[in-house]
CSV table of C-alpha atoms and ligand atoms in Angstrom, one decimal:
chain,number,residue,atom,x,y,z
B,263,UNK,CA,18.5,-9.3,13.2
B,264,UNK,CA,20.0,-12.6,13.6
B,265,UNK,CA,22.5,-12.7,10.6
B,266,UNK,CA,25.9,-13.0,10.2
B,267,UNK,CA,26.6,-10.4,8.5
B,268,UNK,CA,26.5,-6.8,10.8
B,269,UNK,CA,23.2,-4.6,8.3
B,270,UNK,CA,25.5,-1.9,8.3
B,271,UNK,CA,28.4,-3.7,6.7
B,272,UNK,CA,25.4,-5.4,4.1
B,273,UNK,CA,24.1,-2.0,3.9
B,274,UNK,CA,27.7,-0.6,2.7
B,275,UNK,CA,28.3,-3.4,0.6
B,276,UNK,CA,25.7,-3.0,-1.4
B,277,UNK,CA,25.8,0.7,-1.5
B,278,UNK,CA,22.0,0.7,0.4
B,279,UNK,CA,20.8,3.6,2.8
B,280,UNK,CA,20.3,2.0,6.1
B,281,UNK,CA,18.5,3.5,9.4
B,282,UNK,CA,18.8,2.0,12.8
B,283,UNK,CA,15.8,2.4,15.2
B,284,UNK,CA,14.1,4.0,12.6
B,285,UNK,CA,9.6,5.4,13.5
B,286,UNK,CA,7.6,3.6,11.8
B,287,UNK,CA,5.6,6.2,12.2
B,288,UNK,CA,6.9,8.2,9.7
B,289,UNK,CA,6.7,6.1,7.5
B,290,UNK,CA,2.9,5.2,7.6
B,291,UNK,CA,0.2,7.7,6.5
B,292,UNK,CA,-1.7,6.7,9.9
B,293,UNK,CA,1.2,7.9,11.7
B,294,UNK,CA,1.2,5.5,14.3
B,295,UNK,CA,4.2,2.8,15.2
B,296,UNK,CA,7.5,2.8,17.2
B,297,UNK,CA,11.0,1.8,15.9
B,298,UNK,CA,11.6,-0.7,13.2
B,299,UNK,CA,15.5,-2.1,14.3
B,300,UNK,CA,17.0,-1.7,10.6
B,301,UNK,CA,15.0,-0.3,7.5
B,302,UNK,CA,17.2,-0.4,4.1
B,303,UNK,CA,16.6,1.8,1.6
B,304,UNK,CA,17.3,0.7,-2.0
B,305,UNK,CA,17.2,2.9,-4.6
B,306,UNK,CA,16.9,0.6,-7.8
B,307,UNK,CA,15.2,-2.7,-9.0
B,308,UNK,CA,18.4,-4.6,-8.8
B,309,UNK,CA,19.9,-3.1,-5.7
B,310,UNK,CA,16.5,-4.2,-4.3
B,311,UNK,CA,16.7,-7.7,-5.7
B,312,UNK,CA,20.4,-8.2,-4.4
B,313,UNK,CA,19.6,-6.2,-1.1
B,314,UNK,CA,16.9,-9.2,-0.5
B,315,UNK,CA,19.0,-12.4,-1.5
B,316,UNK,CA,21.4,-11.4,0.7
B,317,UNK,CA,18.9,-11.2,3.4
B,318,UNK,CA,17.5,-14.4,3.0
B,319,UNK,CA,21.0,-15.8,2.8
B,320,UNK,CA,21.6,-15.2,6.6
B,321,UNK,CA,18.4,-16.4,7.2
B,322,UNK,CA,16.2,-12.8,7.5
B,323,UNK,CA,13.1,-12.7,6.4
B,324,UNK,CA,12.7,-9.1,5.7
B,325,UNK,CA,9.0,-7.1,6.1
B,326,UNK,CA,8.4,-4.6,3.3
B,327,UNK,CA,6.7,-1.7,3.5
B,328,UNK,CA,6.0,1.0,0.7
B,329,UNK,CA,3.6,4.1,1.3
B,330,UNK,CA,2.5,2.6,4.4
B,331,UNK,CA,-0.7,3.3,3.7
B,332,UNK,CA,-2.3,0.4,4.5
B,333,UNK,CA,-0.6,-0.7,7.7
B,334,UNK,CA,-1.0,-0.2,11.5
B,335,UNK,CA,2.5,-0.3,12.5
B,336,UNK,CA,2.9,-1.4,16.4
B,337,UNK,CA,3.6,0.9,19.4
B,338,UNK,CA,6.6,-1.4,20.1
B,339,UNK,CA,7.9,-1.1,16.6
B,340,UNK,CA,9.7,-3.8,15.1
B,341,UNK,CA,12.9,-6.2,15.5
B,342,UNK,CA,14.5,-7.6,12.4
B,343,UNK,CA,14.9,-5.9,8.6
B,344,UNK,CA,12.5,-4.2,7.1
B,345,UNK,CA,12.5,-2.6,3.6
B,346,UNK,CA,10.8,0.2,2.5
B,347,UNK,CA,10.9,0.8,-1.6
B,348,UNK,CA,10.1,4.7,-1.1
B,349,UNK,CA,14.0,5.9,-2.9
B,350,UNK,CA,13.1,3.5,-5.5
B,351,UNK,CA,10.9,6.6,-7.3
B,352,UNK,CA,12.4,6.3,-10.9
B,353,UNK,CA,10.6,7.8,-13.7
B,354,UNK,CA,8.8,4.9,-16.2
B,355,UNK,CA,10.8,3.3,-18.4
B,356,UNK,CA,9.1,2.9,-21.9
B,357,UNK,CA,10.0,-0.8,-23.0
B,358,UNK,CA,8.1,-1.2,-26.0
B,359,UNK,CA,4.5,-0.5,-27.5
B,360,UNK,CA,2.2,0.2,-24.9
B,361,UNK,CA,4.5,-1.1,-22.2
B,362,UNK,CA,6.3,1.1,-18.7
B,363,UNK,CA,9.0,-1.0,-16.7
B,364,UNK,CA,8.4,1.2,-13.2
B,365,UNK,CA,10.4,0.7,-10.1
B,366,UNK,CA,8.3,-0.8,-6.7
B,367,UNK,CA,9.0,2.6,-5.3
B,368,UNK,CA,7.2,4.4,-7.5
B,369,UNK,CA,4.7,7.2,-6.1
B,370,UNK,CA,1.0,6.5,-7.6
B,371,UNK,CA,-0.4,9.9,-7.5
B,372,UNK,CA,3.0,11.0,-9.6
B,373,UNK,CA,2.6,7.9,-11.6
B,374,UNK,CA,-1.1,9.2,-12.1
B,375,UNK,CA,0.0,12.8,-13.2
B,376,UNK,CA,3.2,11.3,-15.4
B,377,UNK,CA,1.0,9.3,-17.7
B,378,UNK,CA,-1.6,12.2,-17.6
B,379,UNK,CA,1.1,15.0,-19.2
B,380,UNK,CA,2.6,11.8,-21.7
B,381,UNK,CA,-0.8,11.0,-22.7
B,382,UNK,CA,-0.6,7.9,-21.5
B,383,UNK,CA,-4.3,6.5,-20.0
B,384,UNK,CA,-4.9,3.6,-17.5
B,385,UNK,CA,-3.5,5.0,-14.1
B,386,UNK,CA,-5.9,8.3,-13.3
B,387,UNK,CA,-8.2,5.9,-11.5
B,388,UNK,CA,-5.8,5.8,-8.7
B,389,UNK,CA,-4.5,9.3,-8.6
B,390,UNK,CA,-5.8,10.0,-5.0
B,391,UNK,CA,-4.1,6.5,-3.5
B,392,UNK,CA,-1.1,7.4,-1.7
B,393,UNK,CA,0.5,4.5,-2.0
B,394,UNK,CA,3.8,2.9,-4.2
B,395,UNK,CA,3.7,0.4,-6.8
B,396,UNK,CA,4.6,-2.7,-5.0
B,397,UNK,CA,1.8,-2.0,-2.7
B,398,UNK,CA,-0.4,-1.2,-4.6
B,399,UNK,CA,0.0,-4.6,-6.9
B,400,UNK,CA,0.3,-6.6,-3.5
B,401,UNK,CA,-3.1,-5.1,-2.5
B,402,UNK,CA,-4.5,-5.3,-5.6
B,403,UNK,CA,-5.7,-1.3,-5.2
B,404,UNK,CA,-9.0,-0.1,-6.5
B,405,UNK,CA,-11.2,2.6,-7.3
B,406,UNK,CA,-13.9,3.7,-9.2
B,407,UNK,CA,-14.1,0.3,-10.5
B,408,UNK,CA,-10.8,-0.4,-12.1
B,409,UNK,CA,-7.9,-1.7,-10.5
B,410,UNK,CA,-3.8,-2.7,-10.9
B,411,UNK,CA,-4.5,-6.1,-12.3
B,412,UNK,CA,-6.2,-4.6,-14.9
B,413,UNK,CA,-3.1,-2.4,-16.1
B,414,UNK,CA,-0.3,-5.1,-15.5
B,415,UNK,CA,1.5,-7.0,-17.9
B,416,UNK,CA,4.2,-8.4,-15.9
B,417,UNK,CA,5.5,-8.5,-11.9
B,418,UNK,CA,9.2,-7.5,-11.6
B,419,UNK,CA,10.5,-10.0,-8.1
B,420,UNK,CA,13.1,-10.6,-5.8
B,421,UNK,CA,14.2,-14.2,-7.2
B,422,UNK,CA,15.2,-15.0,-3.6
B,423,UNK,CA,19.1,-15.8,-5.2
B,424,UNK,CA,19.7,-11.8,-5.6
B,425,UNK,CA,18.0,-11.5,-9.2
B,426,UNK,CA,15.0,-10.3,-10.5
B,427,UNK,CA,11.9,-12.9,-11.5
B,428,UNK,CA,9.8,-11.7,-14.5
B,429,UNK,CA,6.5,-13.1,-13.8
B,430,UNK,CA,3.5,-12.4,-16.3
B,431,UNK,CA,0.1,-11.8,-14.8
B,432,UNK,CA,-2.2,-15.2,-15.4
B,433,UNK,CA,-5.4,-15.8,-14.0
B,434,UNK,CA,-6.4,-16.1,-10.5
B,435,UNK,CA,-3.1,-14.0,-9.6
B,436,UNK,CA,-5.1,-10.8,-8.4
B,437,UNK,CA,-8.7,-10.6,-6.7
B,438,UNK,CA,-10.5,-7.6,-4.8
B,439,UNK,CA,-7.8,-6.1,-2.4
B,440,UNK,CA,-5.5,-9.4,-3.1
B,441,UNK,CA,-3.1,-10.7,-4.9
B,442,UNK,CA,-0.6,-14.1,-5.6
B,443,UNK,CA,1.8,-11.6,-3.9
B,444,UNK,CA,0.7,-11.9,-0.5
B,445,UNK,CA,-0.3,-15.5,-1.0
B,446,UNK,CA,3.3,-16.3,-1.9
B,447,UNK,CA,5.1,-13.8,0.7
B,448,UNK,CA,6.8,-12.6,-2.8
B,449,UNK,CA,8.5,-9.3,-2.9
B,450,UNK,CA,7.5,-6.9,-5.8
B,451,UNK,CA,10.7,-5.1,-6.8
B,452,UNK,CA,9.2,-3.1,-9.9
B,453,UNK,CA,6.1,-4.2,-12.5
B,454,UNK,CA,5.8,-3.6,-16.7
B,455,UNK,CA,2.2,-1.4,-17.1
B,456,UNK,CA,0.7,-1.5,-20.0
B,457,UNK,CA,-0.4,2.0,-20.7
B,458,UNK,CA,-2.1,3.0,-24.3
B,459,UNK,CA,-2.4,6.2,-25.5
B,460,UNK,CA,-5.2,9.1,-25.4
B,461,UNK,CA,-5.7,12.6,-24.8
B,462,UNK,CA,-4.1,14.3,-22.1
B,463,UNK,CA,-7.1,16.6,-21.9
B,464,UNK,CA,-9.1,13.7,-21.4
B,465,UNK,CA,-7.3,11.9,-19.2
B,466,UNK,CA,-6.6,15.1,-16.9
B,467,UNK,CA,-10.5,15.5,-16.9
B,468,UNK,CA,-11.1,12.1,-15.8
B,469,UNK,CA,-8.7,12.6,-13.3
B,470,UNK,CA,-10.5,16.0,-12.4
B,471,UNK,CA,-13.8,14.1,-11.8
B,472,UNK,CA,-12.1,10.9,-9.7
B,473,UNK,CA,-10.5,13.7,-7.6
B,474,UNK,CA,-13.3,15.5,-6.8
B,475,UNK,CA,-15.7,12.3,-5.9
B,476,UNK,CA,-12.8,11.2,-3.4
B,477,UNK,CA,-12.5,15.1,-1.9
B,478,UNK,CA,-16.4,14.7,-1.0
B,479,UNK,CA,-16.5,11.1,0.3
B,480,UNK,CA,-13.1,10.6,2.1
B,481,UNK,CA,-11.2,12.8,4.5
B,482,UNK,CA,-7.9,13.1,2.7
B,483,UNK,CA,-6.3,15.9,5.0
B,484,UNK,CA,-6.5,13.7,8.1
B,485,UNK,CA,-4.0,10.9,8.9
B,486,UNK,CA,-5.3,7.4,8.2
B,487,UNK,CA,-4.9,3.9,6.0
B,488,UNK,CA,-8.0,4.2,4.1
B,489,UNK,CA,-10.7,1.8,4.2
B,490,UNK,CA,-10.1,-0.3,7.3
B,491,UNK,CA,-12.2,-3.7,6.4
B,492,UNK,CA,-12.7,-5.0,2.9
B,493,UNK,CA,-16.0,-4.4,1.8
B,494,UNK,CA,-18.8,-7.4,1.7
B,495,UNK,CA,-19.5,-9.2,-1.3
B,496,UNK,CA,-22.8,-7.3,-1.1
B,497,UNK,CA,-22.6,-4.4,0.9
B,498,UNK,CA,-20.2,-1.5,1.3
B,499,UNK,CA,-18.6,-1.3,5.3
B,500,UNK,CA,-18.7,2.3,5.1
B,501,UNK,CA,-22.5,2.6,4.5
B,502,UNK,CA,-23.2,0.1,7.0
B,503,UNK,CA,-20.8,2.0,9.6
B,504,UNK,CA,-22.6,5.3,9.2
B,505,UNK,CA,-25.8,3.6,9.2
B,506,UNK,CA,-25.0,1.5,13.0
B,507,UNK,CA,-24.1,5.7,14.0
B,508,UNK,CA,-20.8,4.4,14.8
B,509,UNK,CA,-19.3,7.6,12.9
B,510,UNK,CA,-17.2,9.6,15.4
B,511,UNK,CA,-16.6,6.0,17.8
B,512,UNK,CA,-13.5,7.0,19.8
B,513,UNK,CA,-10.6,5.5,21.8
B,514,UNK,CA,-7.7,7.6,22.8
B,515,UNK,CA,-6.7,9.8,19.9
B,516,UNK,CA,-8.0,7.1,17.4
B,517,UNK,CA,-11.5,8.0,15.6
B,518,UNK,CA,-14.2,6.4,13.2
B,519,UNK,CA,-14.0,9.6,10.5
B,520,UNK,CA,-17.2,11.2,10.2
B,521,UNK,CA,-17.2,11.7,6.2
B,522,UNK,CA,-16.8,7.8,5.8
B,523,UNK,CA,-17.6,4.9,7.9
B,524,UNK,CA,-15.0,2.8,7.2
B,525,UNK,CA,-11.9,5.2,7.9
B,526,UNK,CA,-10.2,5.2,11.1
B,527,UNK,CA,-8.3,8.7,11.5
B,528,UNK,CA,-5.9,9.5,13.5
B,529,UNK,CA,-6.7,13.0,15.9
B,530,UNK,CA,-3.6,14.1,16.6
B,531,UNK,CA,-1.3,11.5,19.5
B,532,UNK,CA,-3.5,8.4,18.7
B,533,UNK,CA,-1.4,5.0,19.0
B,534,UNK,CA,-1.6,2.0,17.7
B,535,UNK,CA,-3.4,0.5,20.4
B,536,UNK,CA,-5.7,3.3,20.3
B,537,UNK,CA,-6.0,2.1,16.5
B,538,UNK,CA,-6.3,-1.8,17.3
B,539,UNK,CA,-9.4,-0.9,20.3
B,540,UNK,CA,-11.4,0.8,17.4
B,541,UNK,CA,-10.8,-2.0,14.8
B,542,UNK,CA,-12.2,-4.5,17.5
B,543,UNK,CA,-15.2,-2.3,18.3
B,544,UNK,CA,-16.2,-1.5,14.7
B,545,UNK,CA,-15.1,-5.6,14.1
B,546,UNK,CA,-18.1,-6.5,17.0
B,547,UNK,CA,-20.4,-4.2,15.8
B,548,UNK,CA,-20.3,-5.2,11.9
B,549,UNK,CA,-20.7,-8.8,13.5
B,550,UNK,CA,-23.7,-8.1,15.3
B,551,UNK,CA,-25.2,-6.5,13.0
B,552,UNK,CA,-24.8,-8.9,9.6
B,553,UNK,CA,-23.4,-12.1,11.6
B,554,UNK,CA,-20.7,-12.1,9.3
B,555,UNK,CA,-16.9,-11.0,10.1
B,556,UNK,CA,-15.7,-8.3,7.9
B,557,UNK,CA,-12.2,-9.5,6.4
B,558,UNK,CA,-9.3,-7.2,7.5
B,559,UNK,CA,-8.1,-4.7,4.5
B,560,UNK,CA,-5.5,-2.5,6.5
B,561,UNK,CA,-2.7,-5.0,7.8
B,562,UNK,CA,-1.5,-5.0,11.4
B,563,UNK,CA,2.1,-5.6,12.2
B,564,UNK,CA,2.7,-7.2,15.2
B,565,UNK,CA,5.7,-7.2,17.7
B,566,UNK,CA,8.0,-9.7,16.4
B,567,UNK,CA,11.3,-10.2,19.1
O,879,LIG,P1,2.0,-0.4,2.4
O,879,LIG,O1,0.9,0.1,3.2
O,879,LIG,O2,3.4,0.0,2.6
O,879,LIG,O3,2.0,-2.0,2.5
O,879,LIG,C1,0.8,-2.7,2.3
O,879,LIG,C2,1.1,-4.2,2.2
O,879,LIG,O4,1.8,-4.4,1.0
O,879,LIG,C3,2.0,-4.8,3.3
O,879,LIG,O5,1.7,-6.1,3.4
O,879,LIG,C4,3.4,-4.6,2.7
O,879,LIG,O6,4.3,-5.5,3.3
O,879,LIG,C5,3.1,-5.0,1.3
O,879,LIG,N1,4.1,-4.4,0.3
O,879,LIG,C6,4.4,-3.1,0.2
O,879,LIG,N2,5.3,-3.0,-0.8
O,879,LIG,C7,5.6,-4.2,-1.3
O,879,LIG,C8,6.4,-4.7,-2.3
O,879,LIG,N3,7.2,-3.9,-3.0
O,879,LIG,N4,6.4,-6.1,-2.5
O,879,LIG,C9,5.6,-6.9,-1.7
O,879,LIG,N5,4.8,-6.5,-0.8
O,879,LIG,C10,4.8,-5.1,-0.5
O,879,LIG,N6,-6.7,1.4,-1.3
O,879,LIG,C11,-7.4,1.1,-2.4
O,879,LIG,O7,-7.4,-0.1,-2.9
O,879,LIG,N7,-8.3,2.0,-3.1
O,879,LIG,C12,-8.4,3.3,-2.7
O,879,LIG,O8,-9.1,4.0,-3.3
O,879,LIG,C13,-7.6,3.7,-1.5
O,879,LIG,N8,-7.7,4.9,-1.1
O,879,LIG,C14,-6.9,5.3,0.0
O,879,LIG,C15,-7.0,6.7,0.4
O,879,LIG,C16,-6.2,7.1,1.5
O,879,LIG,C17,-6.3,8.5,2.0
O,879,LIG,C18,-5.4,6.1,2.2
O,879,LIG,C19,-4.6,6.6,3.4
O,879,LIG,C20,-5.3,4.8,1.8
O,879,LIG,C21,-6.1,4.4,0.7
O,879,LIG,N9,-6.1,3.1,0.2
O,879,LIG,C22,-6.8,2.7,-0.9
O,879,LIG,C23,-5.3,2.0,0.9
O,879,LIG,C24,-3.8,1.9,0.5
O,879,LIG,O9,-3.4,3.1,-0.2
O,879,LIG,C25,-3.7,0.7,-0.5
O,879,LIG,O10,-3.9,-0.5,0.2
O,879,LIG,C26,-2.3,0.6,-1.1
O,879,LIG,O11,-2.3,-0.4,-2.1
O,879,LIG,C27,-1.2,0.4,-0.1
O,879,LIG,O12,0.1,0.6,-0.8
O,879,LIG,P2,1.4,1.1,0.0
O,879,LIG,O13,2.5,1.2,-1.0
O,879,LIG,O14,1.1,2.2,0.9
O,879,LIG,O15,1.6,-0.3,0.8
O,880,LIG,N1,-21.5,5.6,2.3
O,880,LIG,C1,-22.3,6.1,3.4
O,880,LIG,N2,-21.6,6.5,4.5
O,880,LIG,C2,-20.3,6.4,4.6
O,880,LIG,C3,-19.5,5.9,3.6
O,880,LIG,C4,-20.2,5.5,2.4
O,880,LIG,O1,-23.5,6.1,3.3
O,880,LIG,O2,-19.8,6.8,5.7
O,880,LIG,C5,-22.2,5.1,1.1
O,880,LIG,C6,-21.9,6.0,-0.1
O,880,LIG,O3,-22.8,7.2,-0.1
O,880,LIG,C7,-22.2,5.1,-1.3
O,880,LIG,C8,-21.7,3.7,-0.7
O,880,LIG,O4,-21.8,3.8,0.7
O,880,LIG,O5,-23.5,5.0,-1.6
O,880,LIG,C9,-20.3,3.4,-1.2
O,880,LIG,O6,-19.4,4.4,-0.7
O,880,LIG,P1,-18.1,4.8,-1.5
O,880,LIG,O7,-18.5,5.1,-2.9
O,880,LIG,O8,-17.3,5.7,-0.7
O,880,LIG,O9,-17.3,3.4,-1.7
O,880,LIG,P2,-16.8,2.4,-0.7
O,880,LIG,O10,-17.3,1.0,-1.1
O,880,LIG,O11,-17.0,2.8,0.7
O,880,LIG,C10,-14.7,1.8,-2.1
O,880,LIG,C11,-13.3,1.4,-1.7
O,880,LIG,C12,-12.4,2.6,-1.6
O,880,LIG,C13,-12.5,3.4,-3.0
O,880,LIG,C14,-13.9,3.8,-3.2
O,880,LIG,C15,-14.1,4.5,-4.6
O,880,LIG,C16,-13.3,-0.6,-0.4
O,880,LIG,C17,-13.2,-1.2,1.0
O,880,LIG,N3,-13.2,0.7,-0.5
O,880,LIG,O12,-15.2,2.5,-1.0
O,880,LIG,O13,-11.1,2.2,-1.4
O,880,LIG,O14,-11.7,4.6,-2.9
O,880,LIG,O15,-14.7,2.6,-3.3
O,880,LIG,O16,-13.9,3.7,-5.6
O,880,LIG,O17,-13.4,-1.3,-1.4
O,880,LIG,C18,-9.6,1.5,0.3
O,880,LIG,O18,-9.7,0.4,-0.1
O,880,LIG,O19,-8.8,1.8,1.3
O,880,LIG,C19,-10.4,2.6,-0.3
O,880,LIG,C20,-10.4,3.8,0.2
């Protein structure tokens, strides 16, 4: 990391866990991905927030990573900072009204089952999505057609100076699987739902019904990032996978899932590059077929020395 400042010295400063040489792998639901040099740890909004400015202070432009469930991580792993939001798993905060402050960190599918038991509605579309809040407003996740634009009042951010940025959702900040966040390279530190009332009896059997539609179209005990390629405007990847018969494509112990087309699952000692050779043959494949490039939904880290 080319700062002044030793991390471990920031780390203790700031009263931050810190890991050197770190496997990515563990901390992806792919499982893939070598060493990241320094990951830090923070465990609040704030500590988060300061943890950043004084990153960008000596000149670190830090990578984030939350569930990492939508990353291939490479087999080189990574030099530099990264932070992962995962201790930042505080329980909601109710602000007011309808309104949650929730840490960055914070788990979905617990986040899912919270608002279920406070009869709180809004969330139980994404109680299968394994991913944290900051990811999950960065990527704009979505299922059964709702998604976390549609439940957020305000972004909490890194200010860049050490503070936090309270930024209220306007138009044109989220689209399908994207958000101002990416755009902007901003990092999501925690987020206000808004979250109304309703039965917990019928929220838990909404959530019932989601769950049961995901455990018969997506294989949620193997390892993978979900959905590989954003879907068309007009047509879903997955269909058009299984329809090609590229189900069960294979390179080293990286695999096209056969329960949906546009899941890459990982068989057991599959790397990243085992990862990266499917992606390009499904990416060929989809092109031949439609003439049209699918657009990436799972983000690939590269090597950066
Ligand atoms: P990560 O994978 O850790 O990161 C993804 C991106 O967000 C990276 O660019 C990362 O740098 C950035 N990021 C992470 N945290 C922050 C932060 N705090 N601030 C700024 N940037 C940040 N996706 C859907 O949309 N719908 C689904 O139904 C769905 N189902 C899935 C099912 C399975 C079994 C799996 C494995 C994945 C599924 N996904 C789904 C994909 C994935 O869960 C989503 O893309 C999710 O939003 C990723 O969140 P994450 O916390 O894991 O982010
Ligand atoms: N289909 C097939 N074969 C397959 C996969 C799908 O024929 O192998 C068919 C299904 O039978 C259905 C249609 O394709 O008729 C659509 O499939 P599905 O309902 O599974 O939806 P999807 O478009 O493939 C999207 C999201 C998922 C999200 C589900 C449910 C994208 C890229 N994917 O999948 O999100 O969970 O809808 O709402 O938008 C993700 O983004 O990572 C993800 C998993």
């Amino acid at each position: 990391m080319m700062t002044a400042l030793d991390p471990r010295q920031m780390a203790a400063d700031l009263g931050v866990r810190l890991e050197a040489e770190y496997p990515l792998a563990r901390l992806t639901t792919l499982r893939v991905g070598g060493p990241a040099e320094w990951v830090f740890f923070p465990a609040t909004p704030e500590q988060a927030a300061a943890l950043h400015g004084v990153l960008r202070e000596q000149g670190s432009d830090p990578r984030v990573i939350g569930g990492g469930s939508n990353i291939v991580a490479p087999d080189a792993g990574v030099r530099g900072a990264v932070i992962c939001t995962a201790a930042m798993n505080l329980p909601p905060e109710a602000v007011g009204g309808e309104r949650f402050r929730c840490a960055a960190g914070q788990a979905i599918p617990g986040l899912a089952r919270w608002a279920c038991r406070h009869g709180r509605r809004g969330v139980e579309f994404a109680e299968g999505i394994p991913a944290q809040l900051g990811g999950a407003l960065r990527m704009n996740a979505g299922a059964n057609e709702s998604c976390f634009a549609e439940i957020t009042e305000t972004v909490l951010l890194a200010a860049g100076d050490g503070r936090i940025e309270e930024r209220r959702v306007a138009a044109g900040d989220f689209a399908y699987r994207e958000s101002f966040i990416g755009r902007e390279g901003r990092f999501v530190v925690g987020a206000i739902l808004r979250l109304p009332e309703d039965e917990p009896e019928a929220i838990r059997r909404r959530m019932l019904s989601f769950r049961r539609r995901r455990q018969a179209t997506q294989p949620l005990t193997e390892r993978s990032a979900g959905c590989v390629f954003a879907n068309y405007p007009d047509q879903s990847v997955g269909a058009l996978v299984d329809e090609l018969g590229l189900k069960g494509l294979r390179v080293g112990g990286a695999e096209v899932s056969s329960v949906h087309g546009n899941f890459i699952i990982n068989r057991g000692e599959a790397r990243a590059a085992d990862v990266l050779a499917v992606i390009d043959r499904l990416r060929e494949e989809l092109i031949r077929a439609t003439g049209r490039a699918p657009r990436m939904e799972v983000e690939i880290w590269r090597e950066r020395r």
